[in-house]
PDB file of N, CA and C in Angstrom:
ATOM      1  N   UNK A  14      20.920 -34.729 -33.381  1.00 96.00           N
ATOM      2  CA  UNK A  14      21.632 -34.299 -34.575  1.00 96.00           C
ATOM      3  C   UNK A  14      23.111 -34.183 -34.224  1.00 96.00           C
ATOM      4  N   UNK A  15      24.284 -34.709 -35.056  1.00 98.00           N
ATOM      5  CA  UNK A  15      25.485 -34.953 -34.919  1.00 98.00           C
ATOM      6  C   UNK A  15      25.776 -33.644 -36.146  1.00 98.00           C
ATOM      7  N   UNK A  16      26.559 -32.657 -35.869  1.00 98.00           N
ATOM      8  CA  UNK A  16      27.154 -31.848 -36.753  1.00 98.00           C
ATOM      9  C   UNK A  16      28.727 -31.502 -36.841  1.00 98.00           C
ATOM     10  N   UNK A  17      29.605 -32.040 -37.680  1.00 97.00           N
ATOM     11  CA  UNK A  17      30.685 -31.928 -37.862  1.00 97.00           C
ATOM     12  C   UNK A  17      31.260 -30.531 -39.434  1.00 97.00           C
ATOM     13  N   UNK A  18      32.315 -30.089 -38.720  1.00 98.00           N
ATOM     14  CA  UNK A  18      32.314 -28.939 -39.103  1.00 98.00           C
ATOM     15  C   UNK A  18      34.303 -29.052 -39.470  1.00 98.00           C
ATOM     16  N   UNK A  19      34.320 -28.203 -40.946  1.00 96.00           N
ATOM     17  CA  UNK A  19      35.558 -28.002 -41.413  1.00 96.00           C
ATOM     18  C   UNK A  19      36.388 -27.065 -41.493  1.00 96.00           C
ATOM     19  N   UNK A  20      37.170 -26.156 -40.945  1.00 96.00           N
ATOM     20  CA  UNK A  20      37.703 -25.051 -41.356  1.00 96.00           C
ATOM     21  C   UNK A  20      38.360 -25.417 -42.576  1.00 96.00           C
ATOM     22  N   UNK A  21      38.955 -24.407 -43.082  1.00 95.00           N
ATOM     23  CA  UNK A  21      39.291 -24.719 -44.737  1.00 95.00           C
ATOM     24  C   UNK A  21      40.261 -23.736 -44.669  1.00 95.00           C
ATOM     25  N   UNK A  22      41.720 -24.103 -44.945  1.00 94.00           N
ATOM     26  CA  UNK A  22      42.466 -22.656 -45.357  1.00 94.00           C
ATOM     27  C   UNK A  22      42.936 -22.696 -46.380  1.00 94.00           C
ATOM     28  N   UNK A  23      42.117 -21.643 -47.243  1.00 93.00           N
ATOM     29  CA  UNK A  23      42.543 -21.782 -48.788  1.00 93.00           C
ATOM     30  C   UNK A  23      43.037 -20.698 -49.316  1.00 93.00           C
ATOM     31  N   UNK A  24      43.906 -21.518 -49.904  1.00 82.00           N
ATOM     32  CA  UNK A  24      45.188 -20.314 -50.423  1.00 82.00           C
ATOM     33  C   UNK A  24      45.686 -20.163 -52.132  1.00 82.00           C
ATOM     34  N   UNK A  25      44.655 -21.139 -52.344  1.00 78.00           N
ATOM     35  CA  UNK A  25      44.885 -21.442 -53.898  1.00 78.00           C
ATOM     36  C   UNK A  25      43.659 -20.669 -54.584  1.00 78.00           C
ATOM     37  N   UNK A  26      43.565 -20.668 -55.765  1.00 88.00           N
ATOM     38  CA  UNK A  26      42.116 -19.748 -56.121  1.00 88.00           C
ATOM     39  C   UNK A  26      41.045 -20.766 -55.690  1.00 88.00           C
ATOM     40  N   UNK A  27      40.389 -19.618 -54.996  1.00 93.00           N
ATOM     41  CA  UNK A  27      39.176 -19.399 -54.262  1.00 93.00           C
ATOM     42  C   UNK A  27      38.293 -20.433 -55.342  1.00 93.00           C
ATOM     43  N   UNK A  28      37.968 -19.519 -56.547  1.00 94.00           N
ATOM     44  CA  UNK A  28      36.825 -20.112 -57.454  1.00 94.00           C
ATOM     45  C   UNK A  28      36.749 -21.784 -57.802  1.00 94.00           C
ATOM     46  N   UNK A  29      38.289 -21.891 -58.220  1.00 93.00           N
ATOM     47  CA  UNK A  29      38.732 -23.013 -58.739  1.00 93.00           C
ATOM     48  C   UNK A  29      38.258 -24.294 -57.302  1.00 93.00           C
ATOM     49  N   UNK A  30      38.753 -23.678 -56.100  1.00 93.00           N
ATOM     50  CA  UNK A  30      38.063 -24.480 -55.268  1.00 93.00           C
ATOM     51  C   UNK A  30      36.635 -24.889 -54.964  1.00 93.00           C
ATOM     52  N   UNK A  31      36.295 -23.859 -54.747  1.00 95.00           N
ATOM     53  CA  UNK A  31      34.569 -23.836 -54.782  1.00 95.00           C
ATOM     54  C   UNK A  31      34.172 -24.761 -55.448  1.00 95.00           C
ATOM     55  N   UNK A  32      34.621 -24.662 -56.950  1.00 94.00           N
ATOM     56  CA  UNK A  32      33.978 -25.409 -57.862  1.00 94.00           C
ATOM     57  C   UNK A  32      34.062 -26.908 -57.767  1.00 94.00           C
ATOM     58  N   UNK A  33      35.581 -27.406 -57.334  1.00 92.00           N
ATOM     59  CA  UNK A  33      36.016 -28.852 -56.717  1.00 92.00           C
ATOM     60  C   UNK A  33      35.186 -29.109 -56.157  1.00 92.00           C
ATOM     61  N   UNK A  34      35.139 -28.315 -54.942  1.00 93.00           N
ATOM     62  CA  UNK A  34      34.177 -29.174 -53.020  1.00 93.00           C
ATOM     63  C   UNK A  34      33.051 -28.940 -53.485  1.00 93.00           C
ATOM     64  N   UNK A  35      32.218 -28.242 -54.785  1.00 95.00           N
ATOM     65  CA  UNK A  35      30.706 -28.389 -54.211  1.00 95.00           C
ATOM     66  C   UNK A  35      30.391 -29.007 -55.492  1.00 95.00           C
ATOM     67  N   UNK A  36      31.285 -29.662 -56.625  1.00 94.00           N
ATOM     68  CA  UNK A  36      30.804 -30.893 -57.611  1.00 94.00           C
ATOM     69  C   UNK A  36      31.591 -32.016 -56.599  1.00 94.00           C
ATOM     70  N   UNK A  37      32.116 -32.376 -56.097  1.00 93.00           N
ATOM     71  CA  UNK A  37      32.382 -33.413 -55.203  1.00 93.00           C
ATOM     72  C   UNK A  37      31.149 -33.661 -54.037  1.00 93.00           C
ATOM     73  N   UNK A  38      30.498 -32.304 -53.444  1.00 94.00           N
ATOM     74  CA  UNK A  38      29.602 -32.594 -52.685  1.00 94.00           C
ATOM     75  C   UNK A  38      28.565 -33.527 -53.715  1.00 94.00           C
ATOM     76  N   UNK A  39      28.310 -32.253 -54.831  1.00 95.00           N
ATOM     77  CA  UNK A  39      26.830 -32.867 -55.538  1.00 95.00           C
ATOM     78  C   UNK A  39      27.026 -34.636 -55.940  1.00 95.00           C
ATOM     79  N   UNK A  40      28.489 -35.358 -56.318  1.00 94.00           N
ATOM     80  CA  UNK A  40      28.460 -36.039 -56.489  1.00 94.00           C
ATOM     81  C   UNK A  40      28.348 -37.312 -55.825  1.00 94.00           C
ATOM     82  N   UNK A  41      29.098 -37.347 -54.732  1.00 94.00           N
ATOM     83  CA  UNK A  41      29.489 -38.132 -53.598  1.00 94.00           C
ATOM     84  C   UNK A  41      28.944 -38.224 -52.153  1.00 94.00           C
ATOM     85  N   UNK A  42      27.744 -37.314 -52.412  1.00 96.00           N
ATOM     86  CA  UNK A  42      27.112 -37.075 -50.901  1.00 96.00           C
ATOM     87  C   UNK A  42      25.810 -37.768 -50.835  1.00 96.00           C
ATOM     88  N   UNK A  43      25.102 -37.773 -52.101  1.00 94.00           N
ATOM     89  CA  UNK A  43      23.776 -38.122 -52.486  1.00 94.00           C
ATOM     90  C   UNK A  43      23.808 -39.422 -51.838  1.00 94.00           C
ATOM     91  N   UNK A  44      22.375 -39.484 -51.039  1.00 95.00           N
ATOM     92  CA  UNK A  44      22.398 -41.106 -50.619  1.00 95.00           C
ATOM     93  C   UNK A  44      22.798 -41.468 -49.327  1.00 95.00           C
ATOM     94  N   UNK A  45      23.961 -41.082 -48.593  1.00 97.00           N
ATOM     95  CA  UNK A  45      24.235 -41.162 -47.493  1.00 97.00           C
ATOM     96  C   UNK A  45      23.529 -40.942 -46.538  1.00 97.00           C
ATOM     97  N   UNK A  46      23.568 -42.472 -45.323  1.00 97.00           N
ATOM     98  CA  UNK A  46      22.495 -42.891 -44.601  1.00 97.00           C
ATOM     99  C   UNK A  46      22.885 -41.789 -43.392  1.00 97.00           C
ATOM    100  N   UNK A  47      22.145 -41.024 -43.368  1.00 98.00           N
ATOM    101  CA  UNK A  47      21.881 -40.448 -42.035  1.00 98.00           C
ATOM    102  C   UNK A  47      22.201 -39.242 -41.909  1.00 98.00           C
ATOM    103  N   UNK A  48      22.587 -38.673 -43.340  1.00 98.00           N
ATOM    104  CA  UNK A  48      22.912 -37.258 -43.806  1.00 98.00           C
ATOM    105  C   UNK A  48      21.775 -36.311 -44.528  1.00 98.00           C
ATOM    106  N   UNK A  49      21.489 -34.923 -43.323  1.00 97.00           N
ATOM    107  CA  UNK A  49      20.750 -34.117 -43.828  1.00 97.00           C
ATOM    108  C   UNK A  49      21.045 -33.109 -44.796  1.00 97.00           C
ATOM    109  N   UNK A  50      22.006 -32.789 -44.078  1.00 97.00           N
ATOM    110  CA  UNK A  50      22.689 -31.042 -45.049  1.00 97.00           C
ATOM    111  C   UNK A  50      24.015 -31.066 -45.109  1.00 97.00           C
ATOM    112  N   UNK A  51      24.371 -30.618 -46.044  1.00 97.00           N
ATOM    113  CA  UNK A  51      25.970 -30.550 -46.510  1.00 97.00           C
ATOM    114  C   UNK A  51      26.090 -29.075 -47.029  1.00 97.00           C
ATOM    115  N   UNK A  52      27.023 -28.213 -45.979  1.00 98.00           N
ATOM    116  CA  UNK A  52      27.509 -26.563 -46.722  1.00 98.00           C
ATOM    117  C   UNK A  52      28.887 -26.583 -46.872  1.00 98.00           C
ATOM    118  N   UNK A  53      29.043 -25.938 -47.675  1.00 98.00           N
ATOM    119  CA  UNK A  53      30.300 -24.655 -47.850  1.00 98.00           C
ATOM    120  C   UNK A  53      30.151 -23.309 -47.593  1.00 98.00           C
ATOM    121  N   UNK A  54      30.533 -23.338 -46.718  1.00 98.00           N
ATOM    122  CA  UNK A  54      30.005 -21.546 -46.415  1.00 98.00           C
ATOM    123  C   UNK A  54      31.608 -20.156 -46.815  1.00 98.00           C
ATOM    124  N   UNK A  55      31.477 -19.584 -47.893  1.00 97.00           N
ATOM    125  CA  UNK A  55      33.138 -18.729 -48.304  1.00 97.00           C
ATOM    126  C   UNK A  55      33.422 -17.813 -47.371  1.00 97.00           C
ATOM    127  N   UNK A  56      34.167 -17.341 -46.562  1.00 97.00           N
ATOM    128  CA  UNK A  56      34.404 -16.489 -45.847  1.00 97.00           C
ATOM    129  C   UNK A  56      34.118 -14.988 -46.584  1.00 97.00           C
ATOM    130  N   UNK A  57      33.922 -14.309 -45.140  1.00 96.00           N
ATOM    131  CA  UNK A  57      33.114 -13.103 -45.730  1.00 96.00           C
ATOM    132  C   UNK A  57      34.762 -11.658 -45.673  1.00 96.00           C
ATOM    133  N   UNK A  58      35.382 -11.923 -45.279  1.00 94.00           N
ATOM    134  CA  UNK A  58      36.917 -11.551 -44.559  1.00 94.00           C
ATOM    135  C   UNK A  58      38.094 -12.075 -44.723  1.00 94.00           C
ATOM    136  N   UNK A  59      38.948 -11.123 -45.394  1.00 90.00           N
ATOM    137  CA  UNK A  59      40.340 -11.954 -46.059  1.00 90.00           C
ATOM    138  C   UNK A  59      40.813 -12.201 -44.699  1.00 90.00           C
ATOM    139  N   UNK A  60      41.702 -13.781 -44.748  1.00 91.00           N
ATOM    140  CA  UNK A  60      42.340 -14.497 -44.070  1.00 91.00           C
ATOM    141  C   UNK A  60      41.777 -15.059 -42.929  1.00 91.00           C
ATOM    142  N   UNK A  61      40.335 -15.182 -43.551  1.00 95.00           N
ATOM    143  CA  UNK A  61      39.676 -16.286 -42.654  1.00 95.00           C
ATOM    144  C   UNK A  61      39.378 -17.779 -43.032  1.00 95.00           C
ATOM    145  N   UNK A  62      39.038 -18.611 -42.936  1.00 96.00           N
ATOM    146  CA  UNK A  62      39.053 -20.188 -43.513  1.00 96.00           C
ATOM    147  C   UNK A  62      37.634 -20.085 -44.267  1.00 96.00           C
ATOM    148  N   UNK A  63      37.512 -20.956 -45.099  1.00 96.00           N
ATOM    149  CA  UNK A  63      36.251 -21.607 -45.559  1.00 96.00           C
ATOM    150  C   UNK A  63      35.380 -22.778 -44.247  1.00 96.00           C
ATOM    151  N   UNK A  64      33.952 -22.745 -44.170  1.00 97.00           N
ATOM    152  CA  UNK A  64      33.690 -23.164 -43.301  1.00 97.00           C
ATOM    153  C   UNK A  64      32.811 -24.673 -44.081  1.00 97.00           C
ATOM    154  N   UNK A  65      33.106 -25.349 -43.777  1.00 97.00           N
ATOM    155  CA  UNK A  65      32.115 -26.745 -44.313  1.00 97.00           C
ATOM    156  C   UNK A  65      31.030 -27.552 -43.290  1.00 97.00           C
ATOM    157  N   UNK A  66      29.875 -27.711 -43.686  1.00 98.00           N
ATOM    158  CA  UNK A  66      29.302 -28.296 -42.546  1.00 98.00           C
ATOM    159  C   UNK A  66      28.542 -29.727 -43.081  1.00 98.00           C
ATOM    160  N   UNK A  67      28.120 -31.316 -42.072  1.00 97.00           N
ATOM    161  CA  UNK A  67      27.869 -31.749 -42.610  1.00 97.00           C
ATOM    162  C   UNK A  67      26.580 -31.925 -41.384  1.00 97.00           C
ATOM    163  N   UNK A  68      25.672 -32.731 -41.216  1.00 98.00           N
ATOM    164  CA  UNK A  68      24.794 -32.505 -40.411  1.00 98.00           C
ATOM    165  C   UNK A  68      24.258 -34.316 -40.495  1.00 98.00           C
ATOM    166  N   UNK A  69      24.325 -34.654 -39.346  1.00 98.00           N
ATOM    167  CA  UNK A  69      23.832 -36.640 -39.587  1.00 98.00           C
ATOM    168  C   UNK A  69      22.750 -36.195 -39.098  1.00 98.00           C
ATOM    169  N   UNK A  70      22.281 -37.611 -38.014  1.00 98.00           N
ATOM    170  CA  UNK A  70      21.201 -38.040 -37.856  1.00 98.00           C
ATOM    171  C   UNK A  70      21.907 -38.620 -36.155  1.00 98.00           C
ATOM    172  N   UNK A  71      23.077 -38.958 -36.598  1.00 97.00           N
ATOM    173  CA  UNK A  71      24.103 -39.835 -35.071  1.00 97.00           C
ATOM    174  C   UNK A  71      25.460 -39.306 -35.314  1.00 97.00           C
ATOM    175  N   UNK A  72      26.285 -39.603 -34.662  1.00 97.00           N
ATOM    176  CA  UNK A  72      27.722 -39.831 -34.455  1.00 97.00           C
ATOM    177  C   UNK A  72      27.819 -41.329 -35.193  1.00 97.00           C
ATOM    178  N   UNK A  73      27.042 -42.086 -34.884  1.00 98.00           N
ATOM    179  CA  UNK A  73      27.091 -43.573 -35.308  1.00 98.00           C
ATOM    180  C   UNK A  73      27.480 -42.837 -37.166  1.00 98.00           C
ATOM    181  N   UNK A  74      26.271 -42.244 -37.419  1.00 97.00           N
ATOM    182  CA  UNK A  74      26.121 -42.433 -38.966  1.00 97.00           C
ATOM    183  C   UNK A  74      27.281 -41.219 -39.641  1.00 97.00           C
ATOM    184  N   UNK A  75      27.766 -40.472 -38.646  1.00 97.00           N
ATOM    185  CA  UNK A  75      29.314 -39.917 -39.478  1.00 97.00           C
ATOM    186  C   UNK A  75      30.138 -41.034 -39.301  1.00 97.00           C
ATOM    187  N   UNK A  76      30.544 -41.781 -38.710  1.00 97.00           N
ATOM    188  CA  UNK A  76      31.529 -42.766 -38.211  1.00 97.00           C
ATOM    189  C   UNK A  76      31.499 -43.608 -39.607  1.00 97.00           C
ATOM    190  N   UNK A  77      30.526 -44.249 -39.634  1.00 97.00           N
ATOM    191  CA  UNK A  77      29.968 -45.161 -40.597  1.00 97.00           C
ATOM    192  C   UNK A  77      30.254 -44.252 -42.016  1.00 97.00           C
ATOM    193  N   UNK A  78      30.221 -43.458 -42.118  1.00 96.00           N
ATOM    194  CA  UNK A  78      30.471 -42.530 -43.430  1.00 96.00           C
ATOM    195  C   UNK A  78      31.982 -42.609 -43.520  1.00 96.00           C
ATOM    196  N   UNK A  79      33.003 -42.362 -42.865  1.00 94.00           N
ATOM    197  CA  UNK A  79      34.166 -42.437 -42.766  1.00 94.00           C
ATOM    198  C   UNK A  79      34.496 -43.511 -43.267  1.00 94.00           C
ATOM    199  N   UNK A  80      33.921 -44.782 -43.165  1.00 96.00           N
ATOM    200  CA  UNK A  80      34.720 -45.929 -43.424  1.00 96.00           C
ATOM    201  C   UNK A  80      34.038 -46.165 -45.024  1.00 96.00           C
ATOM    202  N   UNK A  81      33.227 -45.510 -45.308  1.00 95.00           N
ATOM    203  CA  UNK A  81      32.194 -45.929 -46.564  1.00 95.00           C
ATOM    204  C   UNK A  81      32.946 -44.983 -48.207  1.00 95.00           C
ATOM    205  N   UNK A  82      32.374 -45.944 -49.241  1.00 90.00           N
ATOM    206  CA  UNK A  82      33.100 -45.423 -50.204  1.00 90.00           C
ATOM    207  C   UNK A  82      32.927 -43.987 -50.603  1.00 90.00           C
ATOM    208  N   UNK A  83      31.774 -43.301 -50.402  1.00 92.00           N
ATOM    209  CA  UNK A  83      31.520 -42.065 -50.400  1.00 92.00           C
ATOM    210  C   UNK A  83      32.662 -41.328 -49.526  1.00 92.00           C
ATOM    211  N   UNK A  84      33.047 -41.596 -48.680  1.00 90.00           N
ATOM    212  CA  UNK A  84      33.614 -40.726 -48.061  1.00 90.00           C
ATOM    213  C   UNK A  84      35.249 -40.975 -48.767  1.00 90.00           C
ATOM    214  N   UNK A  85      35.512 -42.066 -49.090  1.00 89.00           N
ATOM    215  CA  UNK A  85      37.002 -42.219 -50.298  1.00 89.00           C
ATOM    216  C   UNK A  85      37.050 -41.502 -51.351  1.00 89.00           C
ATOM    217  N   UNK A  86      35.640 -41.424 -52.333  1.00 88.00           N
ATOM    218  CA  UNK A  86      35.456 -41.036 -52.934  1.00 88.00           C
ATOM    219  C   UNK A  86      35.560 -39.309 -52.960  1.00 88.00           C
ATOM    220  N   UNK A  87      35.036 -38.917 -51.841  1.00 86.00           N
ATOM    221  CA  UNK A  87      34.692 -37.621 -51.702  1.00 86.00           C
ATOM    222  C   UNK A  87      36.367 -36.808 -51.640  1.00 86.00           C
ATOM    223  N   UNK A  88      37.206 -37.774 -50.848  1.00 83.00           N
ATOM    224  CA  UNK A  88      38.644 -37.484 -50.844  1.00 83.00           C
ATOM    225  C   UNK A  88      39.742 -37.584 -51.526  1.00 83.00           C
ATOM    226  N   UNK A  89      39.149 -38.856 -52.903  1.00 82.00           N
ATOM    227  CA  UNK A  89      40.312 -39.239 -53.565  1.00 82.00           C
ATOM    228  C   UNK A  89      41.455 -38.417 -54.033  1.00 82.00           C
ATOM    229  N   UNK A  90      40.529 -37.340 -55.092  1.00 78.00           N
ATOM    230  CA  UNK A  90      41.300 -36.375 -56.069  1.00 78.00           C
ATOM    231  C   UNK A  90      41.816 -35.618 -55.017  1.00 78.00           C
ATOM    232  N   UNK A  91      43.606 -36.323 -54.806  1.00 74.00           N
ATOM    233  CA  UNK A  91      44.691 -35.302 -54.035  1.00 74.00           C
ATOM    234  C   UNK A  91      44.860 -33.873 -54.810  1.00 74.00           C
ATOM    235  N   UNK A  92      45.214 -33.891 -55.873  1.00 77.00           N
ATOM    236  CA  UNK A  92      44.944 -32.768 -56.847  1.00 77.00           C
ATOM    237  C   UNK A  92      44.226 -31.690 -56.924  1.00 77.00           C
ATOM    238  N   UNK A  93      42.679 -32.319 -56.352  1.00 81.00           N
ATOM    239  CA  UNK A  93      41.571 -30.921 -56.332  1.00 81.00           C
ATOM    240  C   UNK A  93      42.347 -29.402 -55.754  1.00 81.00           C
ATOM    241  N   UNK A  94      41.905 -28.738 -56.147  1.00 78.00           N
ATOM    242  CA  UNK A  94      42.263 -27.029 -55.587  1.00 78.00           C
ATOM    243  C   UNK A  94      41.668 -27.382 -54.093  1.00 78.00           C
ATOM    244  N   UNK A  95      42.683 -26.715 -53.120  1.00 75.00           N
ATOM    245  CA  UNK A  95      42.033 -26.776 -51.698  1.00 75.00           C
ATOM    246  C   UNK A  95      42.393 -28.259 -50.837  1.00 75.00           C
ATOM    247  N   UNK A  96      42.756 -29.156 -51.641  1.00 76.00           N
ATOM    248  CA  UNK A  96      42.752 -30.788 -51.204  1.00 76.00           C
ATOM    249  C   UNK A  96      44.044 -30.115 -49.940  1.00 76.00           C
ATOM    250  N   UNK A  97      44.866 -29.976 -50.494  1.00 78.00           N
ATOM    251  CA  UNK A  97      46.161 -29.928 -49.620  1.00 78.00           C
ATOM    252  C   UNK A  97      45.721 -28.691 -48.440  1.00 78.00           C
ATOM    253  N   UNK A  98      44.999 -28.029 -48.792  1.00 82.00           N
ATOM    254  CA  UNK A  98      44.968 -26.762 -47.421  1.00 82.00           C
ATOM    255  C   UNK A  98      44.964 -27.456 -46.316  1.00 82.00           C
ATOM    256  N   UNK A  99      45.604 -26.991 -45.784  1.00 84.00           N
ATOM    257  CA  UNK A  99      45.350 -27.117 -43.924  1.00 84.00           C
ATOM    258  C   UNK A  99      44.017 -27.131 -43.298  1.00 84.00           C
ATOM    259  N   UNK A 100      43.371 -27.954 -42.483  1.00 88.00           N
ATOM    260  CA  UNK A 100      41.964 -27.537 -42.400  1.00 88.00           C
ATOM    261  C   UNK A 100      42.133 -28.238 -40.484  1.00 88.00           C
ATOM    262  N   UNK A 101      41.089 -28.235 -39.989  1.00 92.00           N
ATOM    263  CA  UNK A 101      40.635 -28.529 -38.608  1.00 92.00           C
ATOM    264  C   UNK A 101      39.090 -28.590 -38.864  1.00 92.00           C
ATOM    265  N   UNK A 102      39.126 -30.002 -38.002  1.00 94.00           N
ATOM    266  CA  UNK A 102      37.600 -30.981 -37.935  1.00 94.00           C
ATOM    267  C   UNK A 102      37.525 -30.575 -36.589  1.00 94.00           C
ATOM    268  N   UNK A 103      35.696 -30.843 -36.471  1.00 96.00           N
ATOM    269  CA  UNK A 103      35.480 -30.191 -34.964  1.00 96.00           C
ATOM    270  C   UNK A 103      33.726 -31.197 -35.022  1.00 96.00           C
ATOM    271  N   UNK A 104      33.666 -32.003 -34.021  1.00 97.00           N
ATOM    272  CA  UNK A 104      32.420 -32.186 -34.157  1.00 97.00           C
ATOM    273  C   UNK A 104      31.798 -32.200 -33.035  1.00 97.00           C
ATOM    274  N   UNK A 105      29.383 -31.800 -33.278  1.00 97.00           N
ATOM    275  CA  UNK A 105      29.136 -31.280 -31.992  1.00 97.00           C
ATOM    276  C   UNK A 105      27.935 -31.820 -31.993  1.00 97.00           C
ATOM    277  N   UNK A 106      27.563 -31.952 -30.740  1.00 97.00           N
ATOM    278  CA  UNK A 106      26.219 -32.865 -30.520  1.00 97.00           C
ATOM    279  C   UNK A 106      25.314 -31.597 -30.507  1.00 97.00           C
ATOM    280  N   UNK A 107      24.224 -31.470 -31.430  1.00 96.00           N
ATOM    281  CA  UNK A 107      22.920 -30.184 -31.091  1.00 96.00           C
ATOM    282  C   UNK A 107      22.164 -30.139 -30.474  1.00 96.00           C
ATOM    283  N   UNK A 108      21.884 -29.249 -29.365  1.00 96.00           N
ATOM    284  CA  UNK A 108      21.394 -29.056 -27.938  1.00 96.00           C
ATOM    285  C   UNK A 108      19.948 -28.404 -28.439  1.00 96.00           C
ATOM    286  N   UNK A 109      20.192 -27.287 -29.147  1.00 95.00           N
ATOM    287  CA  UNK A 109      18.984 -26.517 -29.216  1.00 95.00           C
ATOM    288  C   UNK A 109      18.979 -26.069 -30.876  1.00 95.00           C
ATOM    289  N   UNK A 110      17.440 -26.068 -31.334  1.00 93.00           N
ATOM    290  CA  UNK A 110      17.577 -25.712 -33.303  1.00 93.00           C
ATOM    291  C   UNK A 110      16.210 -24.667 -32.659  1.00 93.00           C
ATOM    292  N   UNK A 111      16.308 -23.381 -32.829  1.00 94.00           N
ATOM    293  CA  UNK A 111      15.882 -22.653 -32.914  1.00 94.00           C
ATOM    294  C   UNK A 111      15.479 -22.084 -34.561  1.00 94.00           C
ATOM    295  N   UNK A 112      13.909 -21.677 -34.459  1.00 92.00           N
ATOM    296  CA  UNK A 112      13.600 -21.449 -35.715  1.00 92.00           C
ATOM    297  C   UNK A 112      12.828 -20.399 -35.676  1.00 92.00           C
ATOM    298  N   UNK A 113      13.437 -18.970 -36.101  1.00 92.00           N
ATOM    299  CA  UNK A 113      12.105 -17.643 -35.924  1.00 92.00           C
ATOM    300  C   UNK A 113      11.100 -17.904 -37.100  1.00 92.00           C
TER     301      UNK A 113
END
């Protein structure tokens, strides 16, 4: 499992964003080869980031997402609330999925 991860620093209304990144998820994510789970997770603590997660199958199949129209798509609207925040990508190969 390949998991790549977004900080989010959002400084514009909160709601108005939310609402952008997770009708952009519902729209633009569906379908994508090698994609399990897609979050937004809101911070629980003022002046912490929004956290986004996406979860493949490979590194191959985020790579391949990058170049694919879903992923243009998912970015187009410069406009969206949140588009412009500052953010940091981080991605991680999963060692261990623990399940109580």
């Amino acid at each position: 499992m390949f998991v790549v991860t977004n900080r989010i620093d959002v400084t514009v209304n909160a709601e108005a964003f939310e609402k952008a990144f997770t009708e952009s998820m519902r729209t633009t994510l569906k379908g994508v080869p090698g994609l399990h789970r897609a979050t937004l997770m809101r911070p629980e603590a003022d002046g912490l980031p929004y956290v986004s997660t996406m979860e493949f199958d490979s590194k191959e199949d985020f790579l391949a997402w990058l170049k694919s129209d879903s992923f243009r798509a998912s970015h187009s609207d410069k406009q969206a609330p949140g588009m412009q925040a500052p953010s940091a990508v981080e991605q991680h190969t999963l060692i261990e999925d623990f399940t109580a």
